[in-house]
Coordinates of C-alpha atoms in Angstrom, one line a residue:
Chain A
X1 CA 82.9 96.1 -17.0
X2 CA 85.1 97.1 -14.1
X3 CA 84.0 99.8 -11.6
X4 CA 86.3 101.4 -9.0
X5 CA 84.8 103.2 -6.1
X6 CA 87.0 105.4 -3.9
X7 CA 86.3 105.5 -0.1
X8 CA 87.5 108.1 2.4
X9 CA 87.0 108.4 6.2
X10 CA 86.0 111.9 7.3
X11 CA 85.5 113.3 10.8
X12 CA 82.0 112.8 12.3
X13 CA 80.6 116.3 12.0
X14 CA 77.9 115.6 14.6
X15 CA 80.7 115.6 17.2
X16 CA 82.3 118.8 18.5
X17 CA 85.5 119.6 16.7
X18 CA 88.6 120.7 18.6
X19 CA 91.7 122.2 17.1
X20 CA 95.3 121.2 17.6
X21 CA 97.5 123.8 19.4
X22 CA 99.0 125.2 16.2
X23 CA 95.5 125.4 14.5
X24 CA 96.7 123.4 11.5
X25 CA 94.4 120.5 12.0
X26 CA 91.5 119.3 14.1
X27 CA 92.4 117.2 17.1
X28 CA 92.0 113.7 15.7
X29 CA 92.8 111.8 18.9
X30 CA 89.2 111.4 20.0
X31 CA 87.2 112.4 17.0
X32 CA 85.1 109.6 15.4
X33 CA 85.7 108.8 11.7
X34 CA 82.9 107.9 9.4
X35 CA 82.7 106.9 5.8
X36 CA 82.4 110.2 3.8
X37 CA 78.6 110.4 3.2
X38 CA 79.0 110.9 -0.5
X39 CA 81.5 108.0 -0.8
X40 CA 78.8 106.0 0.9
X41 CA 76.4 107.0 -1.9
X42 CA 79.1 106.2 -4.5
X43 CA 79.6 102.7 -3.0
X44 CA 75.8 102.0 -3.1
X45 CA 75.6 103.2 -6.7
X46 CA 78.5 101.0 -7.7
X47 CA 76.8 97.9 -6.2
X48 CA 73.4 98.9 -7.8
X49 CA 75.1 99.1 -11.2
X50 CA 76.7 95.7 -10.6
X51 CA 73.3 94.2 -9.8
X52 CA 71.6 95.9 -12.8
X53 CA 74.2 95.5 -15.5
X54 CA 76.8 93.2 -14.2
X55 CA 80.1 94.6 -13.2
X56 CA 83.1 93.9 -11.0
X57 CA 83.3 96.5 -8.2
X58 CA 86.6 97.2 -6.5
X59 CA 86.6 99.6 -3.5
X60 CA 89.8 101.6 -3.0
X61 CA 91.0 103.6 0.0
X62 CA 94.2 105.2 1.0
X63 CA 95.5 103.2 4.0
X64 CA 95.2 104.5 7.5
X65 CA 93.5 104.0 10.8
X66 CA 90.1 102.3 10.4
X67 CA 90.5 101.6 6.7
X68 CA 90.6 97.8 7.0
X69 CA 87.3 97.9 8.8
X70 CA 85.9 100.4 6.2
X71 CA 86.9 98.1 3.3
X72 CA 85.4 95.0 5.0
X73 CA 82.1 96.9 5.3
X74 CA 82.4 97.6 1.5
X75 CA 82.7 93.8 1.0
X76 CA 79.6 93.2 3.1
X77 CA 77.8 95.8 1.1
X78 CA 78.5 94.0 -2.2
X79 CA 81.9 95.1 -3.4
X80 CA 83.8 92.2 -5.1
X81 CA 87.2 93.2 -4.1
X82 CA 88.9 95.8 -1.9
X83 CA 92.4 97.4 -2.0
X84 CA 94.1 99.7 0.5
X85 CA 96.8 101.9 -1.0
X86 CA 99.7 102.6 1.3
X87 CA 100.9 106.2 1.5
X88 CA 103.3 107.5 4.1
X89 CA 102.3 110.8 5.8
X90 CA 99.4 110.9 3.4
X91 CA 98.1 114.4 2.9
X92 CA 94.3 114.6 3.1
X93 CA 93.8 116.8 0.0
X94 CA 92.2 114.9 -2.9
X95 CA 94.4 116.9 -5.3
X96 CA 97.5 115.7 -3.6
X97 CA 96.4 112.1 -3.6
X98 CA 95.1 112.0 -7.1
X99 CA 98.2 110.4 -8.7
X100 CA 97.9 107.5 -6.2
X101 CA 94.2 106.9 -6.9
X102 CA 94.9 107.2 -10.7
X103 CA 97.7 104.6 -10.6
X104 CA 95.4 102.2 -8.6
X105 CA 92.5 102.7 -11.1
X106 CA 94.8 102.0 -14.0
X107 CA 96.2 98.9 -12.3
X108 CA 92.8 97.3 -11.7
X109 CA 91.8 98.3 -15.3
X110 CA 88.6 100.1 -14.3
X111 CA 86.3 101.6 -17.0
X112 CA 84.3 103.7 -14.6
X113 CA 85.2 105.4 -11.3
X114 CA 82.6 106.5 -8.8
X115 CA 83.7 109.0 -6.2
X116 CA 81.8 111.0 -3.7
X117 CA 81.2 114.5 -5.0
X118 CA 83.0 116.1 -2.2
X119 CA 84.7 115.6 1.2
X120 CA 83.8 118.3 3.7
X121 CA 87.4 118.7 4.9
X122 CA 89.0 119.3 1.6
X123 CA 89.8 122.9 0.5
X124 CA 91.9 122.2 -2.7
X125 CA 89.3 120.8 -5.0
X126 CA 87.4 117.5 -5.3
X127 CA 88.6 114.1 -6.2
X128 CA 86.4 113.2 -9.2
X129 CA 87.4 116.1 -11.5
X130 CA 91.1 115.9 -10.5
X131 CA 91.1 112.2 -11.0
X132 CA 89.5 112.5 -14.5
X133 CA 92.0 115.2 -15.4
X134 CA 94.9 113.0 -14.3
X135 CA 93.5 110.0 -16.2
X136 CA 92.4 112.1 -19.2
X137 CA 88.8 110.7 -18.9
X138 CA 85.4 112.3 -19.1
X139 CA 83.8 113.5 -15.8
X140 CA 80.6 114.8 -14.4
X141 CA 80.0 115.9 -10.8
X142 CA 76.9 116.5 -8.6
X143 CA 75.3 113.4 -10.1
X144 CA 72.3 111.4 -8.8
X145 CA 71.4 108.2 -10.6
X146 CA 73.9 106.4 -12.8
X147 CA 73.0 103.9 -15.5
X148 CA 74.8 102.0 -18.2
X149 CA 73.2 102.3 -21.7
X150 CA 74.6 101.0 -24.9
X151 CA 78.1 101.1 -23.5
X152 CA 77.8 104.7 -22.3
X153 CA 77.3 105.8 -18.7
X154 CA 74.2 107.9 -18.4
X155 CA 74.0 110.2 -15.4
X156 CA 71.5 112.7 -14.0
X157 CA 73.5 115.8 -13.2
X158 CA 71.9 118.3 -10.8
X159 CA 72.1 122.1 -10.9
X160 CA 70.9 124.9 -8.6
X161 CA 67.2 125.5 -8.3
X162 CA 66.3 121.8 -8.7
X163 CA 67.1 121.7 -12.4
X164 CA 68.9 118.6 -13.8
X165 CA 70.0 117.1 -17.1
X166 CA 70.7 113.6 -18.3
X167 CA 74.1 113.3 -19.8
X168 CA 75.7 110.4 -21.6
X169 CA 79.4 110.0 -21.1
X170 CA 81.6 107.8 -23.3
X171 CA 83.6 105.4 -21.2
X172 CA 86.1 105.5 -19.5
X173 CA 84.7 108.1 -17.2
X174 CA 84.7 109.4 -13.6
X175 CA 81.5 110.3 -11.8
X176 CA 81.3 112.6 -8.8
X177 CA 78.3 111.1 -7.0
X178 CA 76.0 113.1 -4.8
X179 CA 73.1 110.7 -4.4
X180 CA 72.7 107.0 -5.4
X181 CA 69.5 106.0 -7.2
X182 CA 68.5 104.2 -3.9
X183 CA 69.5 105.0 -0.3
X184 CA 72.6 103.0 0.9
X185 CA 71.6 99.5 2.1
X186 CA 71.8 98.4 5.7
X187 CA 74.4 95.7 6.5
X188 CA 73.7 93.3 9.4
X189 CA 76.3 93.2 12.1
X190 CA 76.5 89.4 11.7
X191 CA 77.6 89.8 8.1
X192 CA 80.3 92.2 9.2
X193 CA 81.4 89.8 11.9
X194 CA 81.7 87.0 9.3
X195 CA 84.2 89.2 7.4
X196 CA 86.3 90.1 10.5
X197 CA 89.1 87.7 9.5
X198 CA 89.1 88.4 5.8
X199 CA 92.3 89.9 4.7
X200 CA 92.2 93.3 3.1
X201 CA 95.0 93.3 0.5
X202 CA 97.4 96.2 0.1
X203 CA 98.1 97.5 -3.4
X204 CA 101.3 99.5 -3.5
X205 CA 101.4 102.0 -6.4
X206 CA 104.3 103.6 -8.2
X207 CA 103.1 107.2 -7.7
X208 CA 103.8 110.1 -5.4
X209 CA 101.4 112.7 -4.1
X210 CA 101.1 115.8 -6.2
X211 CA 101.7 119.4 -5.0
X212 CA 98.7 121.6 -4.3
X213 CA 100.7 124.8 -4.4
X214 CA 99.0 125.9 -1.1
X215 CA 100.4 125.6 2.4
X216 CA 98.0 123.9 4.9
X217 CA 95.4 126.3 6.2
X218 CA 95.1 127.7 9.7
X219 CA 91.8 126.6 11.2
X220 CA 89.6 128.6 13.6
X221 CA 86.1 128.5 15.0
X222 CA 83.9 130.8 13.0
X223 CA 83.2 134.2 14.3
X224 CA 79.5 133.9 15.2
X225 CA 78.9 137.6 15.0
X226 CA 75.7 138.4 16.7
X227 CA 74.3 135.0 15.8
X228 CA 70.9 133.7 16.9
X229 CA 69.2 134.8 20.1
X230 CA 69.4 131.6 22.0
X231 CA 66.4 130.4 24.0
X232 CA 67.5 128.7 27.2
X233 CA 65.5 126.6 29.6
X234 CA 63.6 123.4 29.8
X235 CA 61.7 121.9 26.8
X236 CA 58.5 123.5 28.2
X237 CA 60.2 126.9 28.5
X238 CA 61.6 126.7 25.0
X239 CA 58.2 125.7 23.6
X240 CA 56.6 128.6 25.5
X241 CA 59.0 131.2 24.1
X242 CA 58.8 129.8 20.5
X243 CA 55.0 130.0 20.8
X244 CA 55.3 133.7 22.0
X245 CA 57.6 134.5 19.1
X246 CA 55.0 133.0 16.6
X247 CA 52.1 134.8 18.3
X248 CA 54.1 138.1 18.2
X249 CA 54.4 137.7 14.4
X250 CA 50.8 136.7 13.9
X251 CA 51.8 133.2 12.9
X252 CA 50.0 131.2 15.6
Chain B
X1 CA 95.5 142.3 -10.4
X2 CA 93.3 141.0 -13.3
X3 CA 90.4 138.7 -12.4
X4 CA 88.6 136.4 -14.9
X5 CA 85.1 135.7 -13.6
X6 CA 83.1 132.8 -14.9
X7 CA 79.6 133.9 -15.7
X8 CA 77.0 131.1 -15.3
X9 CA 73.7 131.5 -17.1
X10 CA 70.7 129.4 -17.9
X11 CA 68.4 130.1 -20.8
X12 CA 69.5 133.7 -21.1
X13 CA 69.4 134.5 -17.4
X14 CA 72.6 135.2 -15.6
X15 CA 72.8 133.5 -12.2
X16 CA 72.9 135.7 -9.1
X17 CA 76.1 133.9 -8.1
X18 CA 77.8 135.3 -11.2
X19 CA 77.1 138.8 -10.0
X20 CA 78.3 137.8 -6.6
X21 CA 81.6 136.8 -8.2
X22 CA 81.9 140.1 -10.0
X23 CA 81.3 141.9 -6.7
X24 CA 84.2 139.9 -5.1
X25 CA 86.4 140.6 -8.1
X26 CA 85.6 144.3 -7.9
X27 CA 86.5 144.3 -4.1
X28 CA 90.0 143.1 -5.0
X29 CA 90.7 146.3 -7.1
X30 CA 92.2 146.0 -10.5
X31 CA 90.6 144.8 -13.7
X32 CA 87.6 142.5 -14.0
X33 CA 86.9 140.3 -17.0
X34 CA 83.6 138.6 -17.3
X35 CA 83.9 135.2 -19.2
X36 CA 80.6 134.2 -20.9
X37 CA 80.3 131.0 -22.9
X38 CA 77.4 129.9 -25.0
X39 CA 75.9 129.7 -28.5
X40 CA 75.4 133.5 -28.5
X41 CA 77.1 134.8 -25.4
X42 CA 77.3 138.5 -26.6
X43 CA 73.5 138.7 -26.0
X44 CA 74.3 138.8 -22.3
X45 CA 77.1 141.3 -22.5
X46 CA 74.8 144.3 -21.8
X47 CA 74.1 143.0 -18.2
X48 CA 77.8 142.8 -17.3
X49 CA 78.5 146.5 -16.9
X50 CA 80.2 146.0 -13.6
X51 CA 83.1 144.3 -15.4
X52 CA 85.7 146.2 -17.3
X53 CA 85.6 143.8 -20.3
X54 CA 83.6 140.8 -21.5
X55 CA 85.4 137.7 -22.8
X56 CA 83.0 135.8 -25.0
X57 CA 83.4 132.2 -26.3
X58 CA 80.7 131.6 -28.9
X59 CA 80.2 128.1 -30.2
X60 CA 77.1 126.0 -30.9
X61 CA 78.8 123.2 -28.8
X62 CA 78.4 125.6 -25.8
X63 CA 74.6 126.1 -26.2
X64 CA 73.7 123.9 -23.2
X65 CA 76.1 123.2 -20.3
X66 CA 78.3 120.2 -21.0
X67 CA 81.2 119.5 -18.6
X68 CA 83.8 118.7 -21.3
X69 CA 83.1 121.5 -23.8
X70 CA 82.7 124.2 -21.2
X71 CA 85.7 122.9 -19.3
X72 CA 88.0 123.1 -22.4
X73 CA 86.6 126.6 -23.1
X74 CA 87.5 127.8 -19.6
X75 CA 91.0 126.5 -20.1
X76 CA 91.3 128.2 -23.5
X77 CA 90.2 131.5 -21.9
X78 CA 92.7 131.1 -19.0
X79 CA 95.6 130.5 -21.5
X80 CA 94.6 133.4 -23.7
X81 CA 93.8 136.0 -21.0
X82 CA 96.4 134.9 -18.5
X83 CA 94.6 136.3 -15.4
X84 CA 96.0 136.6 -11.9
X85 CA 92.8 135.0 -10.5
X86 CA 90.0 132.9 -12.0
X87 CA 86.8 133.0 -10.0
X88 CA 84.1 130.4 -10.2
X89 CA 81.1 129.6 -8.1
X90 CA 81.0 126.5 -6.0
X91 CA 78.2 125.1 -8.3
X92 CA 78.0 122.0 -10.4
X93 CA 79.7 123.7 -13.3
X94 CA 82.3 125.1 -11.0
X95 CA 83.0 121.6 -9.6
X96 CA 83.3 120.1 -13.1
X97 CA 85.6 122.8 -14.5
X98 CA 87.8 124.2 -11.8
X99 CA 89.9 121.2 -10.9
X100 CA 90.7 120.2 -14.6
X101 CA 91.6 123.8 -15.3
X102 CA 93.9 123.9 -12.2
X103 CA 95.4 120.6 -13.4
X104 CA 95.9 121.6 -17.0
X105 CA 97.2 125.1 -16.3
X106 CA 99.2 124.2 -13.2
X107 CA 97.4 126.6 -10.9
X108 CA 96.6 126.3 -7.2
X109 CA 92.9 125.9 -6.5
X110 CA 91.2 127.1 -3.3
X111 CA 87.5 126.2 -2.6
X112 CA 84.6 127.2 -0.4
X113 CA 86.0 130.8 -0.3
X114 CA 83.9 133.4 1.5
X115 CA 86.5 136.2 1.7
X116 CA 89.5 137.0 -0.5
X117 CA 92.1 139.8 0.0
X118 CA 95.2 140.5 -2.0
X119 CA 98.5 140.7 -0.1
X120 CA 101.4 141.3 -2.4
X121 CA 101.9 138.3 -4.7
X122 CA 99.4 136.2 -2.8
X123 CA 95.8 136.1 -1.7
X124 CA 94.6 135.6 1.8
X125 CA 91.5 133.5 1.5
X126 CA 89.0 132.5 4.2
X127 CA 87.0 129.3 3.4
X128 CA 84.2 127.5 5.2
X129 CA 85.2 124.0 6.0
X130 CA 84.0 120.9 7.9
X131 CA 80.4 121.6 6.9
X132 CA 80.7 125.3 8.1
X133 CA 81.8 124.3 11.6
X134 CA 85.3 125.8 11.0
X135 CA 86.9 128.6 9.0
X136 CA 90.2 128.0 7.2
X137 CA 92.7 130.7 6.4
X138 CA 94.9 130.0 3.4
X139 CA 97.7 131.9 1.8
X140 CA 97.3 131.3 -2.0
X141 CA 100.1 132.3 -4.4
X142 CA 98.8 134.0 -7.5
X143 CA 98.0 133.2 -10.3
X144 CA 95.3 130.9 -8.8
X145 CA 91.8 129.7 -9.2
X146 CA 89.2 130.2 -6.4
X147 CA 85.7 128.8 -6.0
X148 CA 83.5 131.0 -3.9
X149 CA 80.6 129.8 -1.8
X150 CA 77.3 131.2 -3.0
X151 CA 76.3 134.1 -0.8
X152 CA 79.9 135.2 -0.1
X153 CA 79.0 138.6 -1.6
X154 CA 75.9 140.6 -2.5
X155 CA 74.7 140.1 -6.1
X156 CA 73.5 143.7 -6.2
X157 CA 77.1 144.9 -5.8
X158 CA 78.1 143.2 -9.1
X159 CA 75.0 143.9 -11.1
X160 CA 75.1 146.8 -13.5
X161 CA 73.8 147.2 -17.0
X162 CA 76.2 148.7 -19.5
X163 CA 78.1 148.1 -22.6
X164 CA 81.7 147.0 -22.2
X165 CA 84.3 146.0 -24.8
X166 CA 84.0 142.4 -25.9
X167 CA 87.0 140.2 -26.6
X168 CA 86.5 136.8 -28.2
X169 CA 88.2 133.6 -27.6
X170 CA 87.7 130.5 -29.9
X171 CA 86.7 127.1 -28.6
X172 CA 89.6 124.7 -29.5
X173 CA 88.4 122.2 -32.1
X174 CA 87.5 118.7 -30.9
X175 CA 86.4 120.0 -27.4
X176 CA 83.0 118.4 -27.4
X177 CA 81.5 115.1 -28.2
X178 CA 82.5 112.7 -25.5
X179 CA 79.6 114.0 -23.3
X180 CA 76.2 114.4 -24.8
X181 CA 73.0 116.0 -23.5
X182 CA 70.3 113.4 -23.5
X183 CA 67.6 115.5 -21.9
X184 CA 67.2 118.7 -19.8
X185 CA 65.0 118.0 -16.8
X186 CA 62.8 120.7 -15.2
X187 CA 62.6 120.7 -11.3
X188 CA 60.5 117.9 -9.9
X189 CA 57.5 119.7 -8.4
X190 CA 55.5 116.7 -7.2
X191 CA 52.5 119.0 -6.5
X192 CA 54.3 121.2 -4.1
X193 CA 56.1 124.5 -4.8
X194 CA 58.2 125.4 -1.8
X195 CA 59.3 128.6 -3.4
X196 CA 55.8 130.0 -3.0
X197 CA 55.4 128.8 0.7
X198 CA 55.0 131.5 3.3
X199 CA 55.9 129.1 6.1
X200 CA 58.2 126.1 6.1
X201 CA 59.1 123.6 8.7
X202 CA 62.3 121.8 7.7
X203 CA 63.5 118.5 9.1
X204 CA 67.2 117.6 9.1
X205 CA 69.2 114.4 9.4
X206 CA 68.4 114.2 13.1
X207 CA 64.8 113.3 12.3
X208 CA 66.1 109.8 11.9
X209 CA 63.4 108.2 9.7
X210 CA 60.0 108.4 8.1
X211 CA 58.3 107.1 11.3
X212 CA 59.5 110.2 13.1
X213 CA 58.3 112.7 10.5
X214 CA 54.8 112.8 12.2
X215 CA 56.1 115.3 14.8
X216 CA 57.2 117.7 12.1
X217 CA 54.1 117.1 10.0
X218 CA 51.8 117.8 12.9
X219 CA 53.6 121.1 13.7
X220 CA 53.5 122.1 10.0
X221 CA 49.8 121.4 9.8
X222 CA 49.1 123.6 12.8
X223 CA 51.3 126.4 11.4
X224 CA 49.8 126.0 7.9
X225 CA 53.4 125.4 6.8
X226 CA 54.9 123.1 4.2
X227 CA 57.3 120.4 5.2
X228 CA 60.8 120.5 3.8
X229 CA 63.9 118.5 4.2
X230 CA 67.7 119.0 4.1
X231 CA 69.7 116.9 1.6
X232 CA 70.4 113.9 4.0
X233 CA 66.6 113.6 4.6
X234 CA 65.9 113.5 0.8
X235 CA 68.9 111.2 0.1
X236 CA 67.6 108.7 2.7
X237 CA 64.3 108.7 0.9
X238 CA 62.4 110.1 3.9
X239 CA 60.9 113.0 1.9
X240 CA 60.5 113.4 -1.8
X241 CA 63.0 115.4 -3.9
X242 CA 60.4 118.2 -4.5
X243 CA 60.7 119.0 -0.8
X244 CA 64.5 119.5 -0.8
X245 CA 65.8 123.0 0.2
X246 CA 69.4 123.8 -0.6
X247 CA 72.1 123.6 -3.2
X248 CA 70.6 120.8 -5.2
X249 CA 67.0 121.6 -4.2
X250 CA 65.0 124.8 -4.3
X251 CA 65.8 128.2 -2.9
X252 CA 63.1 129.6 -0.6
X253 CA 62.4 132.9 1.1
X254 CA 59.4 132.3 3.4
X255 CA 58.2 134.5 6.3
X256 CA 59.0 131.6 8.7
X257 CA 61.6 128.9 8.3
X258 CA 61.6 126.7 11.3
X259 CA 64.3 124.1 11.2
X260 CA 64.7 121.1 13.4
X261 CA 67.9 118.9 13.4
X262 CA 69.5 120.8 10.5
X263 CA 73.2 121.6 11.2
X264 CA 73.3 124.4 8.6
X265 CA 76.0 123.4 6.2
X266 CA 76.7 126.0 3.6
X267 CA 74.9 124.0 0.9
X268 CA 71.7 124.2 3.0
X269 CA 72.1 127.9 3.8
X270 CA 72.4 128.6 0.1
X271 CA 68.7 127.7 -0.2
X272 CA 67.1 129.5 2.7
X273 CA 69.4 132.2 4.0
X274 CA 67.1 135.0 2.9
X275 CA 64.1 133.7 4.9
X276 CA 62.5 136.5 7.0
X277 CA 62.5 134.6 10.3
X278 CA 64.8 131.6 10.9
X279 CA 64.2 129.5 14.0
X280 CA 66.7 126.6 14.6
X281 CA 66.5 123.7 17.0
X282 CA 69.6 121.4 17.3
X283 CA 71.1 119.2 20.0
X284 CA 74.6 120.4 18.9
X285 CA 75.4 123.8 20.4
X286 CA 78.3 124.2 17.8
X287 CA 75.9 123.7 14.8
X288 CA 76.7 126.4 12.3
X289 CA 73.0 127.2 11.9
X290 CA 73.1 129.1 15.2
X291 CA 75.3 131.8 13.5
X292 CA 72.6 132.4 10.8
X293 CA 69.3 131.8 12.6
X294 CA 67.4 134.6 14.3
X295 CA 66.3 132.4 17.2
X296 CA 68.0 129.2 18.3
X297 CA 67.6 126.6 21.0
X298 CA 69.9 123.7 21.9
X299 CA 67.4 121.0 22.6
X300 CA 65.9 117.7 21.4
X301 CA 63.3 118.5 18.8
X302 CA 61.3 115.4 19.9
X303 CA 60.9 117.1 23.4
X304 CA 60.1 120.6 22.2
X305 CA 58.1 120.2 19.0
X306 CA 55.2 118.3 20.5
X307 CA 55.0 120.8 23.3
X308 CA 55.0 123.7 20.8
X309 CA 52.3 121.8 18.9
X310 CA 50.2 121.5 22.0
X311 CA 50.4 125.2 22.6
X312 CA 49.4 126.0 19.1
X313 CA 46.4 123.7 19.4
X314 CA 45.3 125.5 22.6
X315 CA 45.7 129.0 21.1

């Protein structure tokens, strides 16, 4: 069985975001990029499936700054192969990039694609359902836990209120992963250093980005409205005020 | 403008988010069609009085939610009703169905919508993005599909009993079968029911590990509160799933929701926004939670929480 896992770099949201002058994008010059946290889960799930059922895992990413390092990390985490897909002026929308991912998935002959359920900077729909639509495959999103049973992929799909269902999907299929069945593994820095010289092959695909039908959005900081009453001061002063608030409400 | 609203329901109960969507559709003016799928969807029609019309797709294959059958049903309804706007909730079913419908019907799709306004032949849509840290304004040509963030409108404004005309749409043959339900799973309770808790102390990603949880647990003990976690905390295995608040966890409404190191992404707010008193501590002054909380402090929880615990011990 061949598994493809798609990896994307997204801005580190623990940092402060600044906007470009025209408001069409965030200022990317200084912002740190991290592996999209759901793609991180997808990568872990792919490697867990390989360890449990035997599979060949290929990690795919649209080429760009930091992608070689990202894919080397995927190798260190247990991927068997990595491919960066060149794209000029690549749009960030998953919908736009779907034809490129689909061509790569077909070329490596994957039976199962694992993608992170969402990327926090995408407004035009998520990768897994678009990719499945493009490929004509089955799809389930918001999944935690993936197993292979009797040639089907069995997933736990999560709904609101903590409900869930086990679904069996006939392969080939795409899964939009939320949580792997185990937390992503830690990779030692020495292992990464060993891979520094490993070449990350490029895989050119014969496909062009799709139209989303929507012009790029204008970004702005949210209008906070009244917002929270902010408590200023030292840790002691903050604790004192919090204590007073709780006492006032009969909760201390 | 004619809006087709996808009505999610579970064991005969219509989700609040479906009424929120009707409220959004109503606010746009024009006609509102409520799309209900199921084995016997007409049974729910009497609760959809705020719509002008109910569009029902009845088929045994639609009895429980399945991504393929329900997705094909949505596409059949779009083709038959030809709406200007299709509204879905940003839920699991919405995620599964919206993109394939946009792909199959050649429609633009806009997500995380919190506000929609018609302007001629387009919609001006405001969406939450970057985990709620930014707001995006998009101009979306109609016809289009939009997925609204839960909480974008008030369910009460879309909830009205009443009988409306019912139109039926047939499920195309061969729509189901490639995805099977193995088992429906009830929420994992693990001995705790956060929905009944009066007070909750919630740890976010910044807690950093199980070894650091003691600071939150001690405070929770002093406040007679339950400990909860946001999704990253559960995904990392630091707390059990039964203690997850948010989109894929439980929805709570305690008297006190004290959150430490939770940024306040829309998915978390969905699960706790109606709490009576929300107190948020975060080191990031731009954390979106400060727009929603009643009290906030930009601080290191590891400095403040032990000091608060000490004061509670003394009082």
